[in-house]
mmCIF file of C-alpha atoms in Angstrom:
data_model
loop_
_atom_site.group_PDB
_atom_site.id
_atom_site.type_symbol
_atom_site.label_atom_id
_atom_site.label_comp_id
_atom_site.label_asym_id
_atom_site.label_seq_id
_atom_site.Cartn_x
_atom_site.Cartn_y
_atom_site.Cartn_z
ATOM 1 C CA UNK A 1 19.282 67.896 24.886
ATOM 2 C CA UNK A 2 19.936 69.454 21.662
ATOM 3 C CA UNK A 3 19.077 67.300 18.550
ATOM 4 C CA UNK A 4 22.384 67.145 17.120
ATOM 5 C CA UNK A 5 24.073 65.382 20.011
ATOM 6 C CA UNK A 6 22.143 62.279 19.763
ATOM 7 C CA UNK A 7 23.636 59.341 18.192
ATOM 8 C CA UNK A 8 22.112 57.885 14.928
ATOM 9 C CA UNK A 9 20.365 54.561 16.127
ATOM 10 C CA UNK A 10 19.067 56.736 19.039
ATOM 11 C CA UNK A 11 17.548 59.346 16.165
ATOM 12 C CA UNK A 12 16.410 56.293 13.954
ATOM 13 C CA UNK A 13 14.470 54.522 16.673
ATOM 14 C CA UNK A 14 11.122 54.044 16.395
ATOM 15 C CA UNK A 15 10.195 55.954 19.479
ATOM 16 C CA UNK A 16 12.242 58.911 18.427
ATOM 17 C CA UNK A 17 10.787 61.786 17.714
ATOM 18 C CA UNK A 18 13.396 63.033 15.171
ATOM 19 C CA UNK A 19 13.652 59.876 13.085
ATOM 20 C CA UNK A 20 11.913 60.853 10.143
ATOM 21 C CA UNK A 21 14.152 63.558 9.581
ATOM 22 C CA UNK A 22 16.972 61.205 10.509
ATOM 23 C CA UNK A 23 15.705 58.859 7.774
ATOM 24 C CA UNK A 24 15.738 62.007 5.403
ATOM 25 C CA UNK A 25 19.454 62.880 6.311
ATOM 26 C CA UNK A 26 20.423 59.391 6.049
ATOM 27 C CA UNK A 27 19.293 58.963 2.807
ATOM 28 C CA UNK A 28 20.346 61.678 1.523
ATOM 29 C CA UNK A 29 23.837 61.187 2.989
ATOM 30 C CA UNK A 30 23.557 57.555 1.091
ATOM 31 C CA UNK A 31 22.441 58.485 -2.373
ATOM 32 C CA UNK A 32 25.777 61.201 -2.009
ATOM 33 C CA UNK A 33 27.596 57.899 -1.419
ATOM 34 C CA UNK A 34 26.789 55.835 -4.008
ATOM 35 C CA UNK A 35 27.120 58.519 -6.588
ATOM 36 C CA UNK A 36 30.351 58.695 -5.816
ATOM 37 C CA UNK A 37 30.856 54.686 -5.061
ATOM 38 C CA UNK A 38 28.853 53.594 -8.062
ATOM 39 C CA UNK A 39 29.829 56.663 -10.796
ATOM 40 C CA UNK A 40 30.641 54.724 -14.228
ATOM 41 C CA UNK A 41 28.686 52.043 -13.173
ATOM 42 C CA UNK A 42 26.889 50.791 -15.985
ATOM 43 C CA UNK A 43 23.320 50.591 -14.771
ATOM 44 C CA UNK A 44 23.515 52.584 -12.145
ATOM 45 C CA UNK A 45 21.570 55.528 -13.093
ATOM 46 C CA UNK A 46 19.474 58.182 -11.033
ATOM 47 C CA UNK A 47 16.530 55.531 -10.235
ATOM 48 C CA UNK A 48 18.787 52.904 -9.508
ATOM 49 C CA UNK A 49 20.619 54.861 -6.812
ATOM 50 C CA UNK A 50 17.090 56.382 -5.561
ATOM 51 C CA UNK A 51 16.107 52.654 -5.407
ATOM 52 C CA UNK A 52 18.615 50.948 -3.560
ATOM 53 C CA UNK A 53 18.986 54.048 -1.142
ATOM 54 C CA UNK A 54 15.425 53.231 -0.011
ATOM 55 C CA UNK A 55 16.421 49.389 -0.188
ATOM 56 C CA UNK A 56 18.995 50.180 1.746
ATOM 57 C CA UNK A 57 17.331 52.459 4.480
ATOM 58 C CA UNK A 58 15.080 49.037 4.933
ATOM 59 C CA UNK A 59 18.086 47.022 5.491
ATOM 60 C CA UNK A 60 19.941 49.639 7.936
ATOM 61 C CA UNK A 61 16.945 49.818 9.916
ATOM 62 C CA UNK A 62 16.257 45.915 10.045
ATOM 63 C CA UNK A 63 20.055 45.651 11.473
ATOM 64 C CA UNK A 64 19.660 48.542 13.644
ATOM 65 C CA UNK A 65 20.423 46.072 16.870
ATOM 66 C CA UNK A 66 24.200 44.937 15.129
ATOM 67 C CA UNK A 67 25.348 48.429 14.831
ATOM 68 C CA UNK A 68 28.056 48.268 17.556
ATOM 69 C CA UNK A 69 29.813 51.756 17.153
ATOM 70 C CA UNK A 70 33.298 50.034 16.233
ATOM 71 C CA UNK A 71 33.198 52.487 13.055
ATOM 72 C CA UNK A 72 31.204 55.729 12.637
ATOM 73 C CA UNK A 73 27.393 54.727 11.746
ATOM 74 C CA UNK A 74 27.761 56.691 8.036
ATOM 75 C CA UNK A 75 30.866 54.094 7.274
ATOM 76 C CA UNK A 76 28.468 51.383 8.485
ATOM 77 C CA UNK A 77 25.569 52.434 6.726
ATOM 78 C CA UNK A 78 27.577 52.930 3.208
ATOM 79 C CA UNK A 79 28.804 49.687 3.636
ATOM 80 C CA UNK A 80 25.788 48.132 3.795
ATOM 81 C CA UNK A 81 24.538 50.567 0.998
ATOM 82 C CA UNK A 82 27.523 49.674 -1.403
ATOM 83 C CA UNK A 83 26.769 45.260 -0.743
ATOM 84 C CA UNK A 84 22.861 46.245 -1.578
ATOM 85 C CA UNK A 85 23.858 48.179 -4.310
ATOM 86 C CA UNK A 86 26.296 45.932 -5.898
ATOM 87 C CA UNK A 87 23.668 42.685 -5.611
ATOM 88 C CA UNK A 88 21.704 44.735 -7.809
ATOM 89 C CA UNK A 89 23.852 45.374 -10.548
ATOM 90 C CA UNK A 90 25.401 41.755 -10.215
ATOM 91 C CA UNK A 91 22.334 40.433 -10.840
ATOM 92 C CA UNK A 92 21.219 42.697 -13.864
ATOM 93 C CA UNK A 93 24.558 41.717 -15.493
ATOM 94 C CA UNK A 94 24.659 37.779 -14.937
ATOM 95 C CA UNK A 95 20.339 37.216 -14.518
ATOM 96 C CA UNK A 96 20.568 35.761 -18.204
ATOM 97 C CA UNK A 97 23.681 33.332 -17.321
ATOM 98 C CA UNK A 98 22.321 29.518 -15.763
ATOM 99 C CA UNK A 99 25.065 27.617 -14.062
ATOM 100 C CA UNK A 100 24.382 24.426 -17.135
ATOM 101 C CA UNK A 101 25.259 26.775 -19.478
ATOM 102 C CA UNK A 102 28.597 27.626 -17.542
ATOM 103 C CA UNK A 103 29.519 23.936 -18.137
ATOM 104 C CA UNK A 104 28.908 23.542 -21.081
ATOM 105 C CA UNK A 105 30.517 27.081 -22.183
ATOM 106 C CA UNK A 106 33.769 25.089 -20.919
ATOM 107 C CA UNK A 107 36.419 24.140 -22.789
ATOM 108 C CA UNK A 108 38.345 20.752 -22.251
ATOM 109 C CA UNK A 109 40.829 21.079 -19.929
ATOM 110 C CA UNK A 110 43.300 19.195 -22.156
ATOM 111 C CA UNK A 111 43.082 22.177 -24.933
ATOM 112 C CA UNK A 112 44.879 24.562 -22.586
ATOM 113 C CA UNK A 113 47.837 25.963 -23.482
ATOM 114 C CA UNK A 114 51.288 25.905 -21.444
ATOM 115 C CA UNK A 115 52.877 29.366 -21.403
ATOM 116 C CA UNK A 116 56.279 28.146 -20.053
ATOM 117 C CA UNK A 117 58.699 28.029 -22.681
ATOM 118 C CA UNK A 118 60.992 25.724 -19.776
ATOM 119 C CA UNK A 119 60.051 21.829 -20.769
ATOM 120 C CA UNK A 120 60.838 21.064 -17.262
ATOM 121 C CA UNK A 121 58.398 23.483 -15.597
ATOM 122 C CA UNK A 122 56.012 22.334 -19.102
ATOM 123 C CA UNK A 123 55.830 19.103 -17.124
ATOM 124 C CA UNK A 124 55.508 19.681 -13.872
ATOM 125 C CA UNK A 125 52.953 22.128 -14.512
ATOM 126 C CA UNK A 126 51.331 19.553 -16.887
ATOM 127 C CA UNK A 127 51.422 17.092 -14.099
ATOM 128 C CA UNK A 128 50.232 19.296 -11.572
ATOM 129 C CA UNK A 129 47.265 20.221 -13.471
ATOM 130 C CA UNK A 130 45.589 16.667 -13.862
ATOM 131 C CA UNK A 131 46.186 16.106 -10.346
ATOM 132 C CA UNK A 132 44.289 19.325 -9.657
ATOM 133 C CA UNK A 133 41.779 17.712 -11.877
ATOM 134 C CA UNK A 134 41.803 14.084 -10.881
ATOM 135 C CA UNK A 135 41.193 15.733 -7.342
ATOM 136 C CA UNK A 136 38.280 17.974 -8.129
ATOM 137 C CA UNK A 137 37.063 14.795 -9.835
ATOM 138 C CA UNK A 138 37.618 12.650 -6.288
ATOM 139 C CA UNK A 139 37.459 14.984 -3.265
ATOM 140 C CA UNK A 140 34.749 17.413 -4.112
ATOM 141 C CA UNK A 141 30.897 16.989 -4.254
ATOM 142 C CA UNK A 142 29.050 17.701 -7.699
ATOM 143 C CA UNK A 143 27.518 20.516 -6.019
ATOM 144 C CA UNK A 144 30.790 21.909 -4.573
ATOM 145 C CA UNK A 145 31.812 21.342 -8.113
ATOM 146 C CA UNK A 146 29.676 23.646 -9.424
ATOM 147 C CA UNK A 147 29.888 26.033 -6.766
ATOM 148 C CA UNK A 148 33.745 26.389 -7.729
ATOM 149 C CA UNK A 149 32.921 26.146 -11.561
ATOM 150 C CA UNK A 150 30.299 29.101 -11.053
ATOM 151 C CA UNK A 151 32.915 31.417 -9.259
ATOM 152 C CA UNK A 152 36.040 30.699 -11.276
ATOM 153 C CA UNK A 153 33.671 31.681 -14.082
ATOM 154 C CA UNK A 154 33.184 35.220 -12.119
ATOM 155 C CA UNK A 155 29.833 34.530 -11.666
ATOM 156 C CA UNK A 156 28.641 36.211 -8.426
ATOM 157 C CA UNK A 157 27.971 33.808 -5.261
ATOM 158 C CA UNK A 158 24.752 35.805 -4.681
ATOM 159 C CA UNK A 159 23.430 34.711 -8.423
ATOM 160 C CA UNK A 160 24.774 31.291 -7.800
ATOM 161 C CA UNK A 161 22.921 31.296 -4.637
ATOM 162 C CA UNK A 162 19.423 31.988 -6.054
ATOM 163 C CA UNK A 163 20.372 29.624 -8.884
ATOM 164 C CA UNK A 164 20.784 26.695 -6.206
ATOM 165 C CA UNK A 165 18.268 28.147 -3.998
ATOM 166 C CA UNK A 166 20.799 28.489 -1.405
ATOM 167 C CA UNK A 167 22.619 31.803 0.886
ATOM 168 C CA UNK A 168 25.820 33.742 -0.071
ATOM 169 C CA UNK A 169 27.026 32.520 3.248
ATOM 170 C CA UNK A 170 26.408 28.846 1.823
ATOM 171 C CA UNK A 171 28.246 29.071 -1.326
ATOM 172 C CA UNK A 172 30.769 30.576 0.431
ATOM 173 C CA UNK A 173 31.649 28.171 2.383
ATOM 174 C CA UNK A 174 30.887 25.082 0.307
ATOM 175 C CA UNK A 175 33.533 26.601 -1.873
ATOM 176 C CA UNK A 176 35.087 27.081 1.389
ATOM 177 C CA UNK A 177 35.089 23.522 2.193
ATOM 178 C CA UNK A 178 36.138 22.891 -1.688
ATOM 179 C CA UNK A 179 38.895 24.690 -1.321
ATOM 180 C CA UNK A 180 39.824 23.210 2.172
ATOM 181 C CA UNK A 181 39.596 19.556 0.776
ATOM 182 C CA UNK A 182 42.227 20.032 -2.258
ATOM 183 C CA UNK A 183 44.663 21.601 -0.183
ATOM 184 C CA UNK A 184 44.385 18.379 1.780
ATOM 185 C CA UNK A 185 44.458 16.265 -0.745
ATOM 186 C CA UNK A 186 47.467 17.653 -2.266
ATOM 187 C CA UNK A 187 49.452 17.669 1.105
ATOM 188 C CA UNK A 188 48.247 14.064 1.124
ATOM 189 C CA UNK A 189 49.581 13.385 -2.175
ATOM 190 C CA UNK A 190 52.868 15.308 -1.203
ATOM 191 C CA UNK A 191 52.787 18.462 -2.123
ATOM 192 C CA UNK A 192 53.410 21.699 -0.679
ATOM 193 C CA UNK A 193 51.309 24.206 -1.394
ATOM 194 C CA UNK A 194 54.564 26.878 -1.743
ATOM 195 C CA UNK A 195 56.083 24.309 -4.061
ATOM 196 C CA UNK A 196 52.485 24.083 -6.653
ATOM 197 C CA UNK A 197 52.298 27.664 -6.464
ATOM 198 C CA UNK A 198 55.821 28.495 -7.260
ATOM 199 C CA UNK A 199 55.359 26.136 -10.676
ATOM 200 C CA UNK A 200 52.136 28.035 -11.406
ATOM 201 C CA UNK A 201 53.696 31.738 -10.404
ATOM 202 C CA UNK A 202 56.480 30.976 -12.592
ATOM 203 C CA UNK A 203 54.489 30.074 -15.604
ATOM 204 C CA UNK A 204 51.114 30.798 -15.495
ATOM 205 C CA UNK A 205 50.310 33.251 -17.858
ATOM 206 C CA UNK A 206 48.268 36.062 -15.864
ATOM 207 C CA UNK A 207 47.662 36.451 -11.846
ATOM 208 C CA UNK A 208 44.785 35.501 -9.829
ATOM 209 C CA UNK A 209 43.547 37.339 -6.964
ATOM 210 C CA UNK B 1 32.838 19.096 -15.942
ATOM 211 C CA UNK B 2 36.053 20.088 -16.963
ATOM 212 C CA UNK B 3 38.398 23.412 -15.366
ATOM 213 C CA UNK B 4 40.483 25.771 -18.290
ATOM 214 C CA UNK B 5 44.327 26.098 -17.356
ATOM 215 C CA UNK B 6 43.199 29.442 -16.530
ATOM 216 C CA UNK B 7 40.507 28.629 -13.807
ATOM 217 C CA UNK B 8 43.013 25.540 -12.587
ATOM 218 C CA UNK B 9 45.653 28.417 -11.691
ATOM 219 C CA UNK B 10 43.344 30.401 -10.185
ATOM 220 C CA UNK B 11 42.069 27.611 -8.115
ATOM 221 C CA UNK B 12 45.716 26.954 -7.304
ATOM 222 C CA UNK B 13 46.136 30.841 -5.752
ATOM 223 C CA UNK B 14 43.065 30.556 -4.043
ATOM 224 C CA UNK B 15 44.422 26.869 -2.467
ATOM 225 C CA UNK B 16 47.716 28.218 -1.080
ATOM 226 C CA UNK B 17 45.933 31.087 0.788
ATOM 227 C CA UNK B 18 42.797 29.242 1.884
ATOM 228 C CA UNK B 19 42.731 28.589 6.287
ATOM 229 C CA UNK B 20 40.916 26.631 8.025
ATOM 230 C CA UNK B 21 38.711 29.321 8.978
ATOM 231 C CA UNK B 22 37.522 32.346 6.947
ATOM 232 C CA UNK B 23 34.729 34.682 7.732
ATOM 233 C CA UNK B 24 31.867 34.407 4.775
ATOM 234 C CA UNK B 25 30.746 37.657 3.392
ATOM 235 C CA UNK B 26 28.342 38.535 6.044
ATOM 236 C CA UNK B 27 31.058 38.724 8.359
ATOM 237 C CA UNK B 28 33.276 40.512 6.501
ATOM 238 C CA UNK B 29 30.269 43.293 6.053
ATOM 239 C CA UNK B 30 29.677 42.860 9.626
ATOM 240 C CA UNK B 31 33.314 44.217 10.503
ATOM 241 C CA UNK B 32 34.276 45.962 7.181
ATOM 242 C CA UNK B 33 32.987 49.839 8.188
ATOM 243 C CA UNK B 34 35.864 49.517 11.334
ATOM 244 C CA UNK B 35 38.282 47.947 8.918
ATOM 245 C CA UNK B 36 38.094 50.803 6.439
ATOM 246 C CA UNK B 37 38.459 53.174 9.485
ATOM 247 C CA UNK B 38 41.841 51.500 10.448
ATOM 248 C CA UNK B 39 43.278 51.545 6.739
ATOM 249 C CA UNK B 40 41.516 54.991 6.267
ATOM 250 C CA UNK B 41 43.415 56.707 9.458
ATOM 251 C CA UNK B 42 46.358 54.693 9.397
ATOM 252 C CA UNK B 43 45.531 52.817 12.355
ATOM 253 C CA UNK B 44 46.798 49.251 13.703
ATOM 254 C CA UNK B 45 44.999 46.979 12.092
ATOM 255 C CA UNK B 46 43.667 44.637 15.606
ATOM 256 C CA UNK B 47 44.653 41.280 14.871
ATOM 257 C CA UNK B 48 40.829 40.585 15.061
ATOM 258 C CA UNK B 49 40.571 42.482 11.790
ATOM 259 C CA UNK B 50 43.046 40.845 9.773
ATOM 260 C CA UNK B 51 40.597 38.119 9.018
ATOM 261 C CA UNK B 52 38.719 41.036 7.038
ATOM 262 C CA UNK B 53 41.826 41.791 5.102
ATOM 263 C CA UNK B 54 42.472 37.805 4.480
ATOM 264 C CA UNK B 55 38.433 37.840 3.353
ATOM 265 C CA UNK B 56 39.155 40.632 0.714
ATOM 266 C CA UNK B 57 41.849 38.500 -0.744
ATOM 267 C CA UNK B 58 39.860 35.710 -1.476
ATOM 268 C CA UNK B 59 36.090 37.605 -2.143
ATOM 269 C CA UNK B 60 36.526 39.193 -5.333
ATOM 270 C CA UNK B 61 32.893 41.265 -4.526
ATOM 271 C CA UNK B 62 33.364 42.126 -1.055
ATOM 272 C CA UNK B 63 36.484 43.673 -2.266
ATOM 273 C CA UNK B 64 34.724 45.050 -5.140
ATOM 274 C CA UNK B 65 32.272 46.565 -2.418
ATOM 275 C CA UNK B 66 35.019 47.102 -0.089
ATOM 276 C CA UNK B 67 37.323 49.474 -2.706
ATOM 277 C CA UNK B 68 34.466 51.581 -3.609
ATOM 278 C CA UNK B 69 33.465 52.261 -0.009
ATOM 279 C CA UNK B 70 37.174 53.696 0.370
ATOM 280 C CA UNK B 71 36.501 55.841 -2.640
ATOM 281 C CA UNK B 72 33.310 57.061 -0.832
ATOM 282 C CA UNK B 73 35.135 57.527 2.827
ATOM 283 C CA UNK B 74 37.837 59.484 0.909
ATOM 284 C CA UNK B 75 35.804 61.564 -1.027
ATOM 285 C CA UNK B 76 34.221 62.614 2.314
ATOM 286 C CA UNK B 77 37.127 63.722 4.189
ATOM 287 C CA UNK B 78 38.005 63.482 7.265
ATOM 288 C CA UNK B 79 35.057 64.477 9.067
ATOM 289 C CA UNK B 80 33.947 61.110 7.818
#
């Protein structure tokens, strides 16, 4: 069988004769990729790409067994290349930022300033608002508190993770659950989530994603 | 604790598209690669993959992650 035709878990086997050249190629293929991914990136200079490449590599090879050949392995691999990559430089920009200084760095919420020049919509916007915050007060947990604090803040869930000594996966979903609980609560309190968003769409003063 | 006006209307977006179940970020990287394919080639998105596409919404870094990983894929070509 000719080299070429095997597949690239098969070549990065352990038993394979041809995987350290197949570790070469990858990581050559990778560093390609994340020049191009990562160019502009502050940080993200010549030894940052060498190291995550090799970071990466690690990481491809540890999740070797997932790989189910539902996209090419090279889109597989860069994927997993980019999420390494991008921990990194998360964490360079935000390792000086503790979640107690987030609080305090917040304002009151009564200081914020209505954009709608419509009294009407002033109001119900106004009176949605300390609902939203009676509710975060009521229905969520200090630590789902936080969580949602942290990532309204843009602070990544991976730094908020090793802040609370918890997973991504974790603060996902306890701002998961967060987010479950005030739709809830609103529906309890009667209101429609289309009819709360189309008072915030209509006056709020820049979009979310 | 108290939320901005800013973060409360943010929190409101995020409400009105949040389901009962999401895939977390692991997930999302777990399916991603075939996800990009699909947009990539124009392909039906399965239904099983719109959960990716409802993750990206809500993940502002997997879709960080996600948009630069289409940059790469393009910049490669087809024989990607």
């Amino acid at each position: 069988m000719s080299p070429v035709t095997l597949d690239w878990p098969t070549r990065l086997s352990p038993t394979c004769i041809e995987r350290d050249a197949a570790l070469v190629e990858l990581r050559v293929l990778l560093i390609k990729g994340l020049h191009t991914g990562l160019s502009g990136r502050a940080g993200a200079d010549e030894g940052f790409i060498e190291d995550v490449a090799q970071m990466s590599l690690v990481r491809i090879l540890d999740h070797l067994h997932t790989f189910e050949g539902r996209s090419t392995f090279i889109t597989w691999a860069l994927a997993i290349a980019l999420r390494v990559a991008f921990i990194e430089l998360r964490r360079k920009r935000w390792n000086n930022v503790s979640l107690d200084e987030l609080k305090e760095r917040n304002p009151d919420l009564n200081d914020a300033t209505d954009p709608s020049p419509d009294p009407q919509q002033q109001a119900s916007r106004a009176s949605l608002i300390q609902l939203m915050h009676r509710l975060i007060q009521s229905e969520l947990t200090p630590l789902q508190r936080d969580v949602l604090l942290a990532e309204l803040n843009g602070m990544p869930q991976d730094e908020i993770a090793t802040q609370l000594g918890r997973t991504r996966n974790t603060i996902y979903k306890l701002g998961h659950d967060a987010r479950r609980a005030l739709k809830q609560a609103f529906e309890n309190a009667g209101y429609s989530v289309a009819d709360m968003l189309s008072v915030f769409t209509e006056t709020s003063p820049q979009s979310h994603p | 604790m108290s939320f901005t006006s800013e973060q409360i209307d943010g929190l409101m977006s995020l409400i009105g598209i949040t389901r009962e179940s999401e895939l977390n970020c692991n997930e999302c990287l777990h399916h991603v690669a075939e996800f990009a394919e699909c947009e990539l080639t124009g392909k039906h998105i399965p239904e099983a993959l719109e959960a990716v596409r409802h993750h990206l919404t809500l993940c502002l870094e997997c879709k960080e992650e996600y948009d630069e990983l289409m940059k790469v894929l393009r910049s490669m070509g087809p024989a990607a």
